[in-house]
Short mmCIF file of C-alpha atoms and ligand atoms in Angstrom, two decimals:
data_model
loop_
_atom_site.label_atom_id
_atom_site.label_comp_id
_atom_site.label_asym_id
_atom_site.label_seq_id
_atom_site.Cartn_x
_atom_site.Cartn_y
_atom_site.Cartn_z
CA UNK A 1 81.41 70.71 96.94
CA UNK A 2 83.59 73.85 98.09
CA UNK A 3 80.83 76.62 99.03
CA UNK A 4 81.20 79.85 97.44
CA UNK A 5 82.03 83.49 99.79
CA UNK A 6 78.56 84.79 99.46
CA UNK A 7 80.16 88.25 99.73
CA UNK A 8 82.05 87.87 96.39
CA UNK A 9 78.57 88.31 95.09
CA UNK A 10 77.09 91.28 93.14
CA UNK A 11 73.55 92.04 94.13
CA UNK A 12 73.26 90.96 90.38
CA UNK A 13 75.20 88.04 90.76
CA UNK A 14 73.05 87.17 94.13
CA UNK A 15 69.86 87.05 92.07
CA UNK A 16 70.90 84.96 89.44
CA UNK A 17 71.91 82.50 91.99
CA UNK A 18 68.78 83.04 94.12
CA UNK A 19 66.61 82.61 90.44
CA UNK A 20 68.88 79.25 89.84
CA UNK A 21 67.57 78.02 93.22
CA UNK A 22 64.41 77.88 92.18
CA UNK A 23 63.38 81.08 94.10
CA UNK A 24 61.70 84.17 93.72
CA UNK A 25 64.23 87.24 92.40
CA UNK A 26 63.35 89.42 94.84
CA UNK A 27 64.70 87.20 97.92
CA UNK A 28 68.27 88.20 96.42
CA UNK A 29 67.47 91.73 97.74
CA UNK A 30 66.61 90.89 101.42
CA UNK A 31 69.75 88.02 101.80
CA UNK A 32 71.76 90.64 100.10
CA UNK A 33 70.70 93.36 102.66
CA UNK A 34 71.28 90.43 105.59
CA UNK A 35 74.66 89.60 104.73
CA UNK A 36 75.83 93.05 104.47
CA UNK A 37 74.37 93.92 108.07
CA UNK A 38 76.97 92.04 109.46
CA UNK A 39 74.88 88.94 110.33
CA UNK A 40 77.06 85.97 111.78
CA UNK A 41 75.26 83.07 110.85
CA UNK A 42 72.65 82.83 107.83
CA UNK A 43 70.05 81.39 110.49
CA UNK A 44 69.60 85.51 111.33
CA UNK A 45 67.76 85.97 108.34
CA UNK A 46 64.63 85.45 109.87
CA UNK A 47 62.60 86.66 106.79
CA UNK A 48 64.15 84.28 104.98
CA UNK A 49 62.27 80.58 105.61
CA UNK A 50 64.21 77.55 107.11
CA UNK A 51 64.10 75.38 103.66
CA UNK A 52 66.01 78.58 101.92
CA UNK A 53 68.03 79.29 104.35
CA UNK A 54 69.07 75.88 104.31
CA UNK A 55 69.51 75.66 100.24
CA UNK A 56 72.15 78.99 100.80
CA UNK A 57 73.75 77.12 103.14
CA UNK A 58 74.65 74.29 101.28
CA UNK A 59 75.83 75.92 98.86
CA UNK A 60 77.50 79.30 99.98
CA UNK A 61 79.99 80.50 102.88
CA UNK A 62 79.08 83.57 104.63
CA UNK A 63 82.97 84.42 105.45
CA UNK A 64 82.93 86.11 108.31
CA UNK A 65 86.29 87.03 110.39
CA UNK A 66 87.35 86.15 114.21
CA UNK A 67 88.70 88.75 116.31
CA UNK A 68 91.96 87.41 117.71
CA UNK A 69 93.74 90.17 118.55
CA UNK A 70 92.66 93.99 118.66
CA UNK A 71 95.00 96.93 120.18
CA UNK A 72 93.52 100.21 120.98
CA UNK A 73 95.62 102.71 120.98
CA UNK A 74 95.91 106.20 123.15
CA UNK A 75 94.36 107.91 120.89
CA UNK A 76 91.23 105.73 120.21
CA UNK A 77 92.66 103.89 117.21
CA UNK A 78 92.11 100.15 116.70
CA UNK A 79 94.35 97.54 115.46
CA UNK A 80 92.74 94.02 114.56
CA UNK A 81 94.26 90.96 113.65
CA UNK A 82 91.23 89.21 111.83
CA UNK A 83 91.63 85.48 111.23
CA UNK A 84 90.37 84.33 108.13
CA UNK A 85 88.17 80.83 107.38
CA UNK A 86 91.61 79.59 105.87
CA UNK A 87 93.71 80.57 108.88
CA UNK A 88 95.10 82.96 107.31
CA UNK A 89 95.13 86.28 109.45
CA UNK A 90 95.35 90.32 108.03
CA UNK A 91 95.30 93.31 110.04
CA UNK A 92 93.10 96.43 109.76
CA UNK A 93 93.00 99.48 111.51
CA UNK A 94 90.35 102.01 112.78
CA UNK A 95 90.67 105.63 113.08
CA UNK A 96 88.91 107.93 114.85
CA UNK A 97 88.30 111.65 113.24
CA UNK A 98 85.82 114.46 114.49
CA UNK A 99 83.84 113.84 110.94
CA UNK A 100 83.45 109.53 111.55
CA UNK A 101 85.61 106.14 111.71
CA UNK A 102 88.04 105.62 108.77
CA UNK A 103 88.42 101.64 108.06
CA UNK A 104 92.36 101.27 106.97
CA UNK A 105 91.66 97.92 104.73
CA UNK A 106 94.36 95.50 103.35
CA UNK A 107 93.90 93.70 100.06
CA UNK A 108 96.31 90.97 99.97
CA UNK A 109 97.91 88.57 102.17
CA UNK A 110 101.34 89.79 101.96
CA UNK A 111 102.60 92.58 99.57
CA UNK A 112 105.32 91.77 96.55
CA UNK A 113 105.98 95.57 96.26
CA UNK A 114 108.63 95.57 98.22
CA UNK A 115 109.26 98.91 99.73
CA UNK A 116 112.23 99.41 101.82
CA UNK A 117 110.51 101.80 104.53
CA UNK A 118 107.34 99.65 104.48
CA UNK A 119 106.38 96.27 107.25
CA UNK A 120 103.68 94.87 104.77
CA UNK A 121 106.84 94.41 102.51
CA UNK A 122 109.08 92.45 105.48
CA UNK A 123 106.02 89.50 105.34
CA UNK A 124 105.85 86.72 102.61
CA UNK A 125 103.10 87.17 99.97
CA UNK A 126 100.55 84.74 100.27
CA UNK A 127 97.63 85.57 98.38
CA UNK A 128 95.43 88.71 97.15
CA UNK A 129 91.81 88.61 99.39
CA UNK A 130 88.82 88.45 97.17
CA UNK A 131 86.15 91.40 96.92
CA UNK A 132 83.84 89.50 99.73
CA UNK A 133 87.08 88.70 102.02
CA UNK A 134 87.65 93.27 101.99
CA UNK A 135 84.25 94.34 103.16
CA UNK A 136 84.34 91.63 105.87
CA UNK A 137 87.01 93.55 107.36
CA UNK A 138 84.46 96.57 107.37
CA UNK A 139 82.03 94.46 108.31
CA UNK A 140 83.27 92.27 111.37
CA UNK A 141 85.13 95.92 112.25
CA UNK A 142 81.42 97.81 112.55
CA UNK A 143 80.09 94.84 114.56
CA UNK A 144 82.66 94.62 116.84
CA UNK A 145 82.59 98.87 117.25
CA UNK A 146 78.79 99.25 117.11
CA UNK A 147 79.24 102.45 115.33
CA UNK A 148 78.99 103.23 111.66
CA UNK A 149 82.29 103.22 109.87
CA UNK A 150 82.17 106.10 107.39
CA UNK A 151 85.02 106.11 105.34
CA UNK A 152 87.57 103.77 103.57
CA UNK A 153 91.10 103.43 102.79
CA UNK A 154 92.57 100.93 101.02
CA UNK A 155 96.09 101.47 102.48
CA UNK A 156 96.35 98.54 104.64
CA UNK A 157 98.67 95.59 103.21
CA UNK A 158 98.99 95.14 100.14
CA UNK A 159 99.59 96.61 96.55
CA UNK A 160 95.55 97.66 95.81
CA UNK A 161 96.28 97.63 92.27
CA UNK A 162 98.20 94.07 91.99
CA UNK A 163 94.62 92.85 92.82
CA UNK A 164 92.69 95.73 90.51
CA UNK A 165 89.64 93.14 89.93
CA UNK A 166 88.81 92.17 93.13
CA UNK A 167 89.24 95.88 94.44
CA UNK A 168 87.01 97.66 92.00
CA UNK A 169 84.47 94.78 93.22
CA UNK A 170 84.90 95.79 96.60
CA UNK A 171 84.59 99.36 96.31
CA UNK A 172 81.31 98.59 94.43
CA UNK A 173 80.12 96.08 97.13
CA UNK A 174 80.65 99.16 99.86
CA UNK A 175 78.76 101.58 97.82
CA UNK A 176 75.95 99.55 97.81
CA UNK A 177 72.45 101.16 98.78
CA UNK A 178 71.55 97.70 99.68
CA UNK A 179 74.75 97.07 102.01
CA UNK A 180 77.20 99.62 103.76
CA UNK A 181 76.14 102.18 101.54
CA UNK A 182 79.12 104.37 101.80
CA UNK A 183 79.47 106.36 98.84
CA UNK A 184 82.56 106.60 96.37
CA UNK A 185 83.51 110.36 97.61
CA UNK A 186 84.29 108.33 100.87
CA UNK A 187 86.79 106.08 100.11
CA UNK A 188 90.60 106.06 98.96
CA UNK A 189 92.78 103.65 97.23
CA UNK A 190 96.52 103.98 97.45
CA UNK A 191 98.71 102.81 94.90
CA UNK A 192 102.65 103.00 94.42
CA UNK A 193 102.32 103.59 91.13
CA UNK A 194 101.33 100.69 88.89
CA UNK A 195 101.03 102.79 85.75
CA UNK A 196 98.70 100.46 83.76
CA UNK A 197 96.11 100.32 86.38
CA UNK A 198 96.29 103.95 87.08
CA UNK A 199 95.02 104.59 83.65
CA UNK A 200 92.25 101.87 83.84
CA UNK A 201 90.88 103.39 87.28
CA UNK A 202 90.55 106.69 85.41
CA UNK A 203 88.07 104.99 83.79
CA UNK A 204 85.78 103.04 86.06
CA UNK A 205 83.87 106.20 86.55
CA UNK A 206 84.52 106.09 90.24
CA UNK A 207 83.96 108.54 92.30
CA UNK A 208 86.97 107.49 94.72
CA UNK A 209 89.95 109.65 95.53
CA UNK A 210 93.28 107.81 93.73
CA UNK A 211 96.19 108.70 96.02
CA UNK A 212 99.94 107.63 94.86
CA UNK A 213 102.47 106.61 97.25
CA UNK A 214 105.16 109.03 95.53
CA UNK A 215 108.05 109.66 98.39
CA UNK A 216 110.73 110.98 96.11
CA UNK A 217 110.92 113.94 93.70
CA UNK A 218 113.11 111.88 91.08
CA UNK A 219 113.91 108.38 89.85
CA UNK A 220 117.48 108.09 91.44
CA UNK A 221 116.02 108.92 94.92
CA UNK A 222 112.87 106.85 94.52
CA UNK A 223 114.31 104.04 92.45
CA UNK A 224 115.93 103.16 95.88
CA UNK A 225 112.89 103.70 98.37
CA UNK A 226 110.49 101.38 95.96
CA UNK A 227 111.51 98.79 93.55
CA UNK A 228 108.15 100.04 91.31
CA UNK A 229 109.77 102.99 90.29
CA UNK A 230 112.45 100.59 88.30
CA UNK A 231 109.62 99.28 85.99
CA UNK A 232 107.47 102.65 85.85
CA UNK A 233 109.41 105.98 85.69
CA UNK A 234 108.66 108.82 88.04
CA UNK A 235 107.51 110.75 84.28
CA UNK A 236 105.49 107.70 83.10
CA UNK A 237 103.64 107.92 86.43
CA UNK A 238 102.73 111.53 86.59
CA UNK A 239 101.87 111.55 83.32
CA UNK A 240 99.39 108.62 83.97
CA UNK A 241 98.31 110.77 86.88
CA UNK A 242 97.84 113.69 84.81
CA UNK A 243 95.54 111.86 82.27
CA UNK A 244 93.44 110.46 85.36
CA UNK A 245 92.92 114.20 86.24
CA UNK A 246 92.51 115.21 82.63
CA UNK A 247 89.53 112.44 82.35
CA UNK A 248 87.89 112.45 86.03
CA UNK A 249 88.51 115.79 86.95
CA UNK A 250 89.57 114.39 90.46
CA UNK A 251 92.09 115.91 92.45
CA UNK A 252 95.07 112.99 93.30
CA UNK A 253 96.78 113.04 96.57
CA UNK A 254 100.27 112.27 96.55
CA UNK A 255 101.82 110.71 100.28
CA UNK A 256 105.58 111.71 100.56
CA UNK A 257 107.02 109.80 103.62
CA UNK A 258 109.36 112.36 105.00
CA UNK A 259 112.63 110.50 105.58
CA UNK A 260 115.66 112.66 107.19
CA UNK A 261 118.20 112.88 104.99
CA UNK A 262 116.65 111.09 101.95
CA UNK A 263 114.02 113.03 100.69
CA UNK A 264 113.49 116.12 102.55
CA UNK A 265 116.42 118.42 101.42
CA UNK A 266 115.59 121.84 100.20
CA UNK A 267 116.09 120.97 96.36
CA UNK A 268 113.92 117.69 96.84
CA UNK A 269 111.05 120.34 97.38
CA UNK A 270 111.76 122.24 94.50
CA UNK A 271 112.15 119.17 92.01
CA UNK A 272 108.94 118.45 93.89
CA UNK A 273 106.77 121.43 93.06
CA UNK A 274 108.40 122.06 89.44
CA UNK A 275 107.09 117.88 88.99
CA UNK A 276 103.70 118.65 90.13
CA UNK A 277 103.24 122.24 89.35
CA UNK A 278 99.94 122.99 87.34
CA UNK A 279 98.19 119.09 88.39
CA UNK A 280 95.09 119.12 90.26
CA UNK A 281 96.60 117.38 93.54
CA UNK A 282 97.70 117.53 97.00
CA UNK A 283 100.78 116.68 98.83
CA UNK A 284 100.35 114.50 101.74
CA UNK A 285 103.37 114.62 103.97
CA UNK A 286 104.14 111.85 106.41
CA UNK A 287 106.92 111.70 108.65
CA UNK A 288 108.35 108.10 107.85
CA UNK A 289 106.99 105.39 110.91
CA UNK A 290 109.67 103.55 112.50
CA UNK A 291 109.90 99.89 111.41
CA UNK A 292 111.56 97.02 112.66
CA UNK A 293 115.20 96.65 110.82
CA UNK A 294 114.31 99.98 108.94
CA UNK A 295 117.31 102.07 107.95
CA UNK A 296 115.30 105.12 107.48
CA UNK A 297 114.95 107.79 110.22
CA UNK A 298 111.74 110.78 110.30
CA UNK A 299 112.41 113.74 109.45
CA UNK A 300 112.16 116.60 112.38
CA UNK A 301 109.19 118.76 112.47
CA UNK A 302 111.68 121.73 111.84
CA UNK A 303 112.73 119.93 108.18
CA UNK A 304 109.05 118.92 107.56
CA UNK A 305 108.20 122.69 108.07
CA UNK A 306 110.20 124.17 105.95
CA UNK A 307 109.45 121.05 103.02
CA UNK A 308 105.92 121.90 103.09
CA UNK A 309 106.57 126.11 102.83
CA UNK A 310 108.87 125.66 100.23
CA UNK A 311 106.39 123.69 98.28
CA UNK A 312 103.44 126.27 99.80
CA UNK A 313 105.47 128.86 98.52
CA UNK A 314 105.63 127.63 95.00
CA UNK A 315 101.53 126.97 94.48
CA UNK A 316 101.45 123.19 95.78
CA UNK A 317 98.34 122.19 98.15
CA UNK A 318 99.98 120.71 101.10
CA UNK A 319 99.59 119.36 104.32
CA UNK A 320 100.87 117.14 106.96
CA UNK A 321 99.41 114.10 108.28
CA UNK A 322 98.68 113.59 111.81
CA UNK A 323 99.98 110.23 113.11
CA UNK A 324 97.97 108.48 114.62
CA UNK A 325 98.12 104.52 115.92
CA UNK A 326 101.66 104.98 115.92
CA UNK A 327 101.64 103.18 119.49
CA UNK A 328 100.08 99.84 118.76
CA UNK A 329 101.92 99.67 115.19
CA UNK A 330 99.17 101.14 113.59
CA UNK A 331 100.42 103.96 111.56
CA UNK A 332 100.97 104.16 107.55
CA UNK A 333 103.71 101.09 106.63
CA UNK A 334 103.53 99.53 110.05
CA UNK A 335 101.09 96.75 109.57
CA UNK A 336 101.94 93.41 109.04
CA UNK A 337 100.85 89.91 109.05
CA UNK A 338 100.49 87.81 112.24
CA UNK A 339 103.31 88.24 114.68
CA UNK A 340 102.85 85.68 116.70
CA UNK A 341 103.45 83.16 113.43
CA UNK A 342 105.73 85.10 112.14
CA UNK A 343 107.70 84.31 115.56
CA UNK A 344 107.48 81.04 114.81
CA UNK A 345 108.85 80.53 111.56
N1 LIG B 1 100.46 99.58 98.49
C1 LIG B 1 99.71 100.78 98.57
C2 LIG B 1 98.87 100.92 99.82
C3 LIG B 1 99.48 100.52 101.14
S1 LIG B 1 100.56 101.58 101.98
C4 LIG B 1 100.63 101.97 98.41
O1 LIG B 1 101.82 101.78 98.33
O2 LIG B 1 100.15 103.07 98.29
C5 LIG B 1 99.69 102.99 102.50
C6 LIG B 1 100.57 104.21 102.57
O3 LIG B 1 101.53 104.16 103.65
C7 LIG B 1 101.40 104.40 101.30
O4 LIG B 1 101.41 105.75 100.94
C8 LIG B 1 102.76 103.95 101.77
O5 LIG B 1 103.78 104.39 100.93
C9 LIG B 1 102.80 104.51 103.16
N2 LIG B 1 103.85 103.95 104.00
C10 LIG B 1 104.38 102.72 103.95
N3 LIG B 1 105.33 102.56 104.89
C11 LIG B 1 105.40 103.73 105.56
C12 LIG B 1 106.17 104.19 106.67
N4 LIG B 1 107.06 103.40 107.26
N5 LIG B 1 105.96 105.46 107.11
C13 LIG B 1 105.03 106.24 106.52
N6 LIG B 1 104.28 105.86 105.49
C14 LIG B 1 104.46 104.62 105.00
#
């Protein structure tokens, strides 16, 4: 029989399992609270007695992640390259701020969005990781620190919102008073745009920021950055974004990745701030990383300056992002699967 990822599981889900076993509901609670401690073998549930132990076991995985690469970089961020039970190996990244440790998490194995400026989109698509398979990331990642990890962003690999299920689960899993316990306000979830989805988050009632990968102030420029933009129009998607406001009352960031040349002319701002003039948002700018093959080149600080005062200028929230990571292949759009195999095919 194929054991089950005890970290797909709901505390809910956990107890009716635990209550099918034969056992008392309230065990759920304490194996729940064990697994998301970061325990590395169910035999460290010493509450828990041998014979029960030994039922979980036979019929439950406890998923947990090998360490077989991890870069730190100048600046105190961490890269890992987590092997999964299947082989199969993701990347996540730490980052270090004066207010905690951000997790960067992926979501899939792969990415099908295809972005032209982005790594994740340079590496086949395998699969989309299940709610259990993202908090092991956070997880294995805290073990391995021994510090608290304090906030989340789901801008690792992947497309979040191609794998909207298992993500919401996640998020859910973290917020747990029982398990990691970090709490909505805490934790981000990028998304290119997948319009549908958008308007389904707005209504999940959580408490998470929504950020949009936006990059371009009009179809024609973004239509050639991201593929998305060909099935969902730059209007359809700030419209979505301007229901999720209406509904949640959240402010949405927006990431622009400054790219010289492309998108960071003096009219791009202007489109920019008459598209997003009256939303509850902020403008994230983020001078495009370097990938391998890319064809797109930063902006200078000079150009990036004067973008962001031209949009300060017209009443849009604004700031630049620091890079950080850059040095290990770290940074936003740099991450991608395992190197060393991809060498080798
Ligand atoms: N698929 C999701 C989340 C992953 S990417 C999304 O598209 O939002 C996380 C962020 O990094 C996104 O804003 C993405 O557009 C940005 N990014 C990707 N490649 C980049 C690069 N080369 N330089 C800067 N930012 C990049």
């Amino acid at each position: 029989m194929e054991l089950k990822n005890i970290k797909d599981l709901s505390l809910e889900q956990l107890e009716n399992e635990i209550v099918n076993l034969g056992e008392k509901k309230f065990r759920a609670k304490q194996i729940f609270k064990w697994i998301h401690s970061g325990i590395r073998d169910f035999n460290e549930m010493t509450d828990i007695s041998i014979e029960l132990r030994e039922k979980i076991k036979s019929k439950f995985d406890l998923c947990i992640y090998n360490i077989i690469d991890k870069q730190v970089s100048k600046d105190g961020s961490v890269k890992y390259l987590f092997e999964l039970p299947d082989k199969n190996t993701i990347e996540t990244v730490i980052m270090r701020y004066k207010y905690g440790n951000t997790i960067c998490v992926s979501t899939q194995i792969g990415c099908k969005m295809g972005c032209k400026f982005c790594a994740s989109s340079k590496v086949r698509f395998i699969r989309s990781l299940t709610a259990g398979e993202i908090v092991e990331q956070v997880l294995c990642a805290t073990k391995d620190l021994e510090q608290r990890i304090s906030n989340v962003v789901y801008m690792g690999i992947g497309e979040p919102f191609d794998n909207y299920d298992n993500v919401i689960k996640s998020i859910k899993l973290l917020n747990s008073p029982y398990g990691l316990n970090i709490g909505g306000r805490h934790i981000s979830v990028s998304t290119c745009g997948l319009v549908p989805k958008i308007l389904e988050f707005a209504d999940e009632g959580i408490q998470s920021t929504l950020s949009i990968s936006l990059h371009a102030p009009n179809d024609k420029i973004r239509n050639e950055m991201m593929p998305i933009s060909k099935k969902y129009d730059i209007i359809e998607l700030i419209n979505a974004c301007k229901t999720y406001i209406q509904k949640t009352n959240r402010r949405v960031t927006f990431e622009y990745a400054m790219v010289n040349e492309v998108n960071d002319t003096k009219e791009c701002a202007i489109q920019l701030a008459d598209l997003l003039k009256g939303m509850l948002c902020h403008v994230n700018l983020i001078p495009v990383n370097k990938i391998e093959n890319g064809i797109y080149v930063k902006s200078d600080i000079k150009r990036i300056d004067e973008f962001r005062e031209e949009l300060h200028k017209r009443g849009i929230t604004v700031t630049v992002r620091r890079e950080l990571g850059s040095d290990i292949e770290a940074a936003c759009g740099q991450l991608r699967r395992d190197r060393l195999k991809e060498d080798k095919i």
